Amino acid sequence: MITQLSARYVLGYDGTGHVMHTDGHVVMRDDEIIYVGTDYAGPVDERRDFGQSLISPGLIDLDALTDIDHMIFDSWPTEEIAPGLQWSEDYFHNRRRDVFTAAQRQSVRKFALAQLALHGVTTYMPIASEIHSSWAETFEELKGMAQSSIELGLRGFLGSAYRSGINVTDHDGQRVILFDEEEGRTGVADAARFLDYADELGHPLLTGVLLPCRIETLSDELMRRTAELATERNALVRLHCLQGTNEDGFLVKLTGRTVLEQLADSGLLDTRLLIPHGVVIDGTDPSSSAEGGPLDVLARHDVSIIHCPLTSFHYSGMLKSFDAFAAAGVNMCLGTDSFPPDLIKGIDVGTHLARIAEGRRDAGTVSAFFDAATLGGARALGRDDLGRLCPGAQADIMVASLEDFRDGVVEDPLRTLILNGSARNVTDTYVAGRPVVVDGSLPGIDLDGLRAEGQQLFGQMVDAYGERDYLRRDASELFPPVYAPAAALTHDATAYAP
């Protein structure tokens, strides 16, 4: 079937970069785009005019939260509370458990996938907290999420997260890492099994990848096995590292090497590697991009950095800087890593942080960040048919309305969307030509029911923190409200009547 989408603004691709069409059309035949421009005169089976909207490539989120919101309470704790949000030693050795049942975990996934879709994400690579599991993700859990993702219509690059260690708070309130090597071996076996499952399924919206957890929670054995498996299967690897100043200390103690040295020695630098964050590298320091510097090493090995501006900002950090990383030849892409999964808001925050990092107002352009959310993500995935609207590309499309009075006047459609709007401007999306979000809703999904279930599961998740806290504090102590609840009235309220 041939479908024509029209809007006031259409962001096409001319073979080298994005270009803006006014009063444009996107025409797709089944899952593929066949025309982008202003003068289409060919056959059409179905037309849809979005009016005062921007049609653009769908967003690619390579560190996409597939969990119930956690940043709402774990980005602001005091020094007294923060250690209590990790496992205690006692919990690790004696009491670790799954907070959710298998069915509840799938509900969590469905809640998160619906959020991604409604925020204009068409392609994603998941991240979820393992703190609520008895160890990490399992093959069966990811198999269930894969089916939910396919049913919803998103394009997923999925794999079960695995690790051999976990950050723990000891009896003195200090952070340590405790290991269970057998759990790591089971996890990487499950990851390999999921690669097989994805290959055998052969679904165009599902690709198996390797998603080991944070580098300091991986033993030397597990990192080497990950590199071997990635090479054998030509699989993408995403590894959280270069995101904390204490990583090198843990790695040196564990393996005798720094993070970059361990990436090289394990063979991971020679894989198709994606690294979220990278905030420990000061790209504004010329030595970083000099020969042998960290940015030079990343660029020479074609490593992609997944910049998550909102997460860095919430945790009082920032990348130094987006422009410096890109100038050094590092492929830049974007992720959300938290709630809300709003890459539009992330781009807005990212552009401002880039200016602060560089100390100049022309740093961090909207175009550079939007390229990262589309073309950069596609490059990281090795997919030159994603992240762009042009003939031959997959019909992965986002439509964002610009007709709300609160959006103000349109100066430039993309800049207006980024600076004045958010991903809540998204009204429609298509993935492989199939409508996913339609008029701001997800057909067939009971969002009210899903929200109510998500709220219940969130409460269950919060309550479980108390049993893991090394001081065994109640959840009400770990997560105090912004303001204390009002005291109950004990006097005669009628005394204040006029």
Short mmCIF file of C-alpha atoms in Angstrom, two decimals, residues 31-331:
data_model
loop_
_atom_site.label_atom_id
_atom_site.label_comp_id
_atom_site.label_asym_id
_atom_site.label_seq_id
_atom_site.Cartn_x
_atom_site.Cartn_y
_atom_site.Cartn_z
CA ASP A 31 7.72 -0.38 5.11
CA GLU A 32 9.92 1.74 2.81
CA ILE A 33 10.01 5.42 1.90
CA ILE A 34 9.75 6.07 -1.84
CA TYR A 35 9.54 9.88 -1.97
CA VAL A 36 10.30 12.95 0.15
CA GLY A 37 9.70 16.44 -1.21
CA THR A 38 7.02 18.88 -2.35
CA ASP A 39 5.91 17.72 -5.81
CA TYR A 40 4.82 14.09 -5.59
CA ALA A 41 2.37 13.22 -8.36
CA GLY A 42 2.36 9.43 -8.24
CA PRO A 43 -0.31 6.99 -7.13
CA VAL A 44 -1.55 7.05 -3.52
CA ASP A 45 -3.82 4.63 -1.66
CA GLU A 46 -4.12 6.64 1.55
CA ARG A 47 -3.43 10.26 2.46
CA ARG A 48 -3.03 11.98 5.79
CA ASP A 49 -2.41 15.69 6.24
CA PHE A 50 -0.94 16.70 9.62
CA GLY A 51 -1.24 20.45 9.02
CA GLN A 52 0.93 22.68 11.23
CA SER A 53 3.31 19.87 12.17
CA LEU A 54 6.84 18.68 11.62
CA ILE A 55 7.40 15.27 10.04
CA SER A 56 10.87 13.96 10.87
CA PRO A 57 12.75 10.69 11.25
CA GLY A 58 11.75 8.72 14.32
CA LEU A 59 14.05 9.15 17.32
CA ILE A 60 16.72 6.57 18.17
CA ASP A 61 17.21 6.07 21.92
CA LEU A 62 20.21 3.84 22.63
CA ASP A 63 19.99 3.93 26.43
CA ALA A 64 16.22 3.70 26.77
CA LEU A 65 14.62 3.13 30.14
CA THR A 66 12.51 -0.03 30.10
CA ASP A 67 11.70 0.16 33.77
CA ILE A 68 9.34 1.98 36.12
CA ASP A 69 10.65 5.49 36.78
CA HIS A 70 13.58 5.62 39.18
CA MET A 71 15.21 9.01 38.66
CA ILE A 72 12.32 10.72 40.40
CA PHE A 73 13.84 9.61 43.70
CA ASP A 74 17.43 8.42 43.17
CA SER A 75 18.97 11.61 41.74
CA TRP A 76 18.61 13.79 44.83
CA PRO A 77 19.35 11.75 48.02
CA THR A 78 21.53 13.22 50.75
CA GLU A 79 24.87 11.69 51.68
CA GLU A 80 23.12 9.90 54.53
CA ILE A 81 20.40 8.38 52.36
CA ALA A 82 22.29 7.55 49.15
CA PRO A 83 24.19 4.49 50.48
CA GLY A 84 20.89 2.98 51.56
CA LEU A 85 19.63 2.78 47.97
CA GLN A 86 22.07 -0.03 47.14
CA TRP A 87 22.10 -3.61 48.35
CA SER A 88 23.49 -4.23 51.82
CA GLU A 89 26.03 -7.00 52.41
CA ASP A 90 23.44 -8.97 54.33
CA TYR A 91 20.97 -8.69 51.47
CA PHE A 92 23.63 -9.86 48.99
CA HIS A 93 24.63 -12.91 51.01
CA ASN A 94 21.35 -13.97 52.59
CA ARG A 95 18.17 -12.32 51.35
CA ARG A 96 18.35 -11.28 47.70
CA ARG A 97 15.14 -11.87 45.79
CA ASP A 98 13.03 -10.77 42.85
CA VAL A 99 10.82 -7.86 43.91
CA PHE A 100 8.43 -8.52 41.00
CA THR A 101 6.93 -11.73 39.76
CA ALA A 102 7.66 -12.69 36.15
CA ALA A 103 4.22 -11.42 35.10
CA GLN A 104 4.68 -8.14 36.97
CA ARG A 105 8.06 -7.63 35.33
CA GLN A 106 6.42 -7.92 31.92
CA SER A 107 3.88 -5.29 32.99
CA VAL A 108 6.78 -3.02 33.92
CA ARG A 109 8.26 -3.56 30.47
CA LYS A 110 4.96 -2.84 28.74
CA PHE A 111 4.55 0.37 30.77
CA ALA A 112 8.03 1.53 29.74
CA LEU A 113 7.68 0.59 26.07
CA ALA A 114 4.43 2.54 25.86
CA GLN A 115 6.24 5.56 27.29
CA LEU A 116 9.01 5.28 24.70
CA ALA A 117 6.51 5.11 21.85
CA LEU A 118 4.47 8.08 23.07
CA HIS A 119 7.66 10.17 23.31
CA GLY A 120 8.48 9.71 19.62
CA VAL A 121 11.06 6.92 19.95
CA THR A 122 10.89 4.44 17.09
CA THR A 123 14.17 2.57 17.68
CA TYR A 124 15.57 1.73 21.11
CA MET A 125 18.17 -0.23 23.05
CA PRO A 126 16.95 -0.94 26.60
CA ILE A 127 18.34 -0.25 30.07
CA ALA A 128 16.66 -1.34 33.29
CA SER A 129 17.67 -1.41 36.93
CA GLU A 130 18.83 -4.81 38.18
CA ILE A 131 18.56 -3.76 41.82
CA HIS A 132 14.98 -5.12 41.96
CA SER A 133 15.99 -8.57 40.65
CA SER A 134 17.62 -11.42 42.51
CA TRP A 135 20.60 -10.84 40.21
CA ALA A 136 20.14 -9.56 36.66
CA GLU A 137 17.97 -10.13 33.60
CA THR A 138 17.15 -13.59 32.28
CA PHE A 139 16.56 -15.01 28.84
CA GLU A 140 12.86 -15.57 29.57
CA GLU A 141 12.42 -11.97 30.74
CA LEU A 142 13.92 -10.55 27.55
CA LYS A 143 12.01 -12.99 25.39
CA GLY A 144 8.79 -11.69 26.91
CA MET A 145 9.83 -8.07 26.37
CA ALA A 146 10.77 -8.82 22.77
CA GLN A 147 7.27 -10.10 22.10
CA SER A 148 5.71 -7.02 23.73
CA SER A 149 7.98 -4.75 21.70
CA ILE A 150 7.08 -6.45 18.43
CA GLU A 151 3.35 -6.32 19.25
CA LEU A 152 3.59 -2.62 20.01
CA GLY A 153 5.55 -2.06 16.81
CA LEU A 154 8.83 -0.60 18.07
CA ARG A 155 12.22 -1.43 16.57
CA GLY A 156 14.27 -3.00 19.36
CA PHE A 157 17.94 -3.89 19.72
CA LEU A 158 17.62 -6.17 22.71
CA GLY A 159 19.69 -8.40 24.95
CA SER A 160 19.60 -9.57 28.54
CA ALA A 161 21.79 -7.54 30.91
CA TYR A 162 24.34 -9.58 32.86
CA ARG A 163 27.07 -9.09 35.43
CA SER A 164 29.30 -10.98 37.82
CA GLY A 165 29.33 -8.34 40.57
CA ILE A 166 27.15 -5.68 42.16
CA ASN A 167 27.67 -2.41 43.98
CA VAL A 168 26.96 -2.99 47.66
CA THR A 169 26.99 -0.83 50.79
CA ASP A 170 29.03 -2.48 53.53
CA HIS A 171 28.36 -2.33 57.26
CA ASP A 172 30.24 0.97 57.51
CA GLY A 173 28.23 2.63 54.77
CA GLN A 174 31.02 2.38 52.19
CA ARG A 175 30.60 1.27 48.58
CA VAL A 176 32.18 -2.08 47.70
CA ILE A 177 31.65 -4.57 44.89
CA LEU A 178 30.84 -8.19 45.71
CA PHE A 179 31.07 -10.92 43.08
CA ASP A 180 29.28 -14.12 42.19
CA GLU A 181 31.15 -15.45 39.17
CA GLU A 182 28.69 -18.25 38.54
CA GLU A 183 25.87 -15.73 38.15
CA GLY A 184 28.01 -13.98 35.53
CA ARG A 185 28.55 -17.19 33.58
CA THR A 186 24.82 -17.93 33.67
CA GLY A 187 24.08 -14.38 32.50
CA VAL A 188 26.39 -14.42 29.49
CA ALA A 189 25.01 -17.83 28.52
CA ASP A 190 21.51 -16.33 28.60
CA ALA A 191 22.77 -13.42 26.48
CA ALA A 192 24.14 -15.85 23.88
CA ARG A 193 20.88 -17.76 23.97
CA PHE A 194 18.96 -14.55 23.25
CA LEU A 195 21.18 -13.85 20.23
CA ASP A 196 20.18 -17.29 18.94
CA TYR A 197 16.53 -16.59 19.66
CA ALA A 198 16.60 -13.27 17.77
CA ASP A 199 18.33 -14.88 14.79
CA GLU A 200 15.88 -17.78 14.68
CA LEU A 201 12.87 -15.47 15.02
CA GLY A 202 14.09 -13.41 12.08
CA HIS A 203 11.73 -10.52 12.78
CA PRO A 204 12.70 -7.25 11.06
CA LEU A 205 11.95 -5.23 14.23
CA LEU A 206 14.18 -7.32 16.54
CA THR A 207 17.97 -7.48 16.64
CA GLY A 208 19.92 -9.27 19.33
CA VAL A 209 22.78 -7.37 20.99
CA LEU A 210 25.04 -7.80 24.03
CA LEU A 211 24.23 -5.59 27.02
CA PRO A 212 26.62 -6.28 29.90
CA CYS A 213 26.13 -4.07 32.97
CA ARG A 214 28.51 -1.45 34.37
CA ILE A 215 32.16 -2.22 33.73
CA GLU A 216 33.13 -2.36 37.41
CA THR A 217 30.58 -5.16 37.92
CA LEU A 218 32.17 -7.36 35.26
CA SER A 219 35.04 -9.69 36.06
CA ASP A 220 37.99 -9.98 33.73
CA GLU A 221 36.63 -13.35 32.60
CA LEU A 222 33.22 -11.92 31.77
CA MET A 223 34.62 -9.01 29.76
CA ARG A 224 36.80 -11.33 27.70
CA ARG A 225 33.91 -13.71 27.08
CA THR A 226 31.74 -10.78 25.97
CA ALA A 227 34.39 -9.69 23.46
CA GLU A 228 34.75 -13.23 22.14
CA LEU A 229 30.99 -13.64 21.75
CA ALA A 230 30.63 -10.26 20.05
CA THR A 231 33.36 -11.14 17.56
CA GLU A 232 31.96 -14.61 16.87
CA ARG A 233 28.46 -13.27 16.29
CA ASN A 234 29.28 -9.80 14.90
CA ALA A 235 27.05 -8.44 17.64
CA LEU A 236 26.86 -4.91 18.97
CA VAL A 237 28.06 -4.41 22.55
CA ARG A 238 26.87 -1.62 24.83
CA LEU A 239 28.83 -1.24 28.05
CA HIS A 240 28.29 1.46 30.69
CA CYS A 241 31.70 2.85 31.54
CA LEU A 242 33.68 6.11 31.60
CA GLN A 243 30.81 7.43 33.72
CA GLY A 244 32.28 7.57 37.22
CA THR A 245 35.55 8.69 38.78
CA ASN A 246 35.78 5.56 40.94
CA GLU A 247 35.65 3.13 38.01
CA ASP A 248 39.40 3.19 37.45
CA GLY A 249 40.01 2.51 41.14
CA PHE A 250 37.76 -0.53 41.14
CA LEU A 251 39.18 -1.82 37.86
CA VAL A 252 42.81 -1.35 38.91
CA LYS A 253 42.12 -3.25 42.12
CA LEU A 254 40.28 -6.00 40.25
CA THR A 255 42.36 -6.38 37.10
CA GLY A 256 45.39 -4.11 37.47
CA ARG A 257 44.18 -1.96 34.56
CA THR A 258 42.28 1.29 34.02
CA VAL A 259 38.97 1.31 32.16
CA LEU A 260 40.51 2.08 28.76
CA GLU A 261 43.30 -0.41 29.34
CA GLN A 262 40.78 -3.09 30.26
CA LEU A 263 38.64 -2.33 27.21
CA ALA A 264 41.71 -2.81 25.04
CA ASP A 265 43.11 -5.86 26.84
CA SER A 266 39.77 -7.70 26.92
CA GLY A 267 39.24 -7.15 23.20
CA LEU A 268 36.15 -5.03 23.70
CA LEU A 269 37.68 -2.04 21.90
CA ASP A 270 37.83 -4.19 18.78
CA THR A 271 34.10 -4.96 18.87
CA ARG A 272 31.19 -2.83 17.67
CA LEU A 273 31.17 -0.94 20.97
CA LEU A 274 28.72 1.65 22.30
CA ILE A 275 29.50 3.45 25.57
CA PRO A 276 26.85 5.45 27.44
CA HIS A 277 27.88 8.73 29.09
CA GLY A 278 31.68 9.20 28.81
CA VAL A 279 31.47 12.07 31.29
CA VAL A 280 34.80 11.33 33.00
CA ILE A 281 36.66 12.44 29.86
CA ASP A 282 37.35 16.17 29.65
CA GLY A 283 37.22 16.71 25.92
CA THR A 284 37.99 20.41 26.35
CA ASP A 285 41.50 19.40 27.45
CA PRO A 286 43.59 19.25 24.23
CA SER A 287 45.42 16.17 25.52
CA SER A 288 42.19 14.17 25.32
CA SER A 289 42.13 14.31 21.53
CA ALA A 290 45.90 14.19 21.07
CA GLU A 291 47.44 10.95 19.81
CA GLY A 292 46.93 8.28 22.46
CA GLY A 293 44.42 10.41 24.40
CA PRO A 294 41.04 8.92 25.36
CA LEU A 295 39.07 10.59 22.56
CA ASP A 296 41.70 9.60 20.02
CA VAL A 297 41.49 5.99 21.23
CA LEU A 298 37.68 5.97 21.03
CA ALA A 299 37.62 7.55 17.56
CA ARG A 300 40.26 5.19 16.13
CA HIS A 301 38.26 2.20 17.32
CA ASP A 302 34.97 3.63 15.99
CA VAL A 303 33.38 3.61 19.44
CA SER A 304 30.05 5.41 19.71
CA ILE A 305 29.30 7.53 22.76
CA ILE A 306 25.67 7.57 23.90
CA HIS A 307 25.21 11.01 25.42
CA CYS A 308 22.36 11.19 27.97
CA PRO A 309 22.07 14.91 28.78
CA LEU A 310 19.09 14.70 31.14
CA THR A 311 20.68 11.97 33.23
CA SER A 312 24.00 13.79 33.50
CA PHE A 313 22.20 17.00 34.41
CA HIS A 314 20.05 15.33 37.07
CA TYR A 315 23.14 13.80 38.64
CA SER A 316 24.90 17.21 38.64
CA GLY A 317 27.29 16.38 35.81
CA MET A 318 27.74 17.09 32.12
CA LEU A 319 29.69 15.95 29.10
CA LYS A 320 32.79 18.09 28.41
CA SER A 321 31.86 18.48 25.72
CA PHE A 322 29.59 17.25 22.95
CA ASP A 323 31.37 19.43 20.41
CA ALA A 324 34.82 18.31 21.55
CA PHE A 325 33.91 14.62 21.31
CA ALA A 326 32.45 15.10 17.84
CA ALA A 327 35.41 17.19 16.67
CA ALA A 328 37.74 14.38 17.73
CA GLY A 329 35.89 12.03 15.40
CA VAL A 330 33.81 10.16 17.99
CA ASN A 331 30.38 9.11 16.73
#
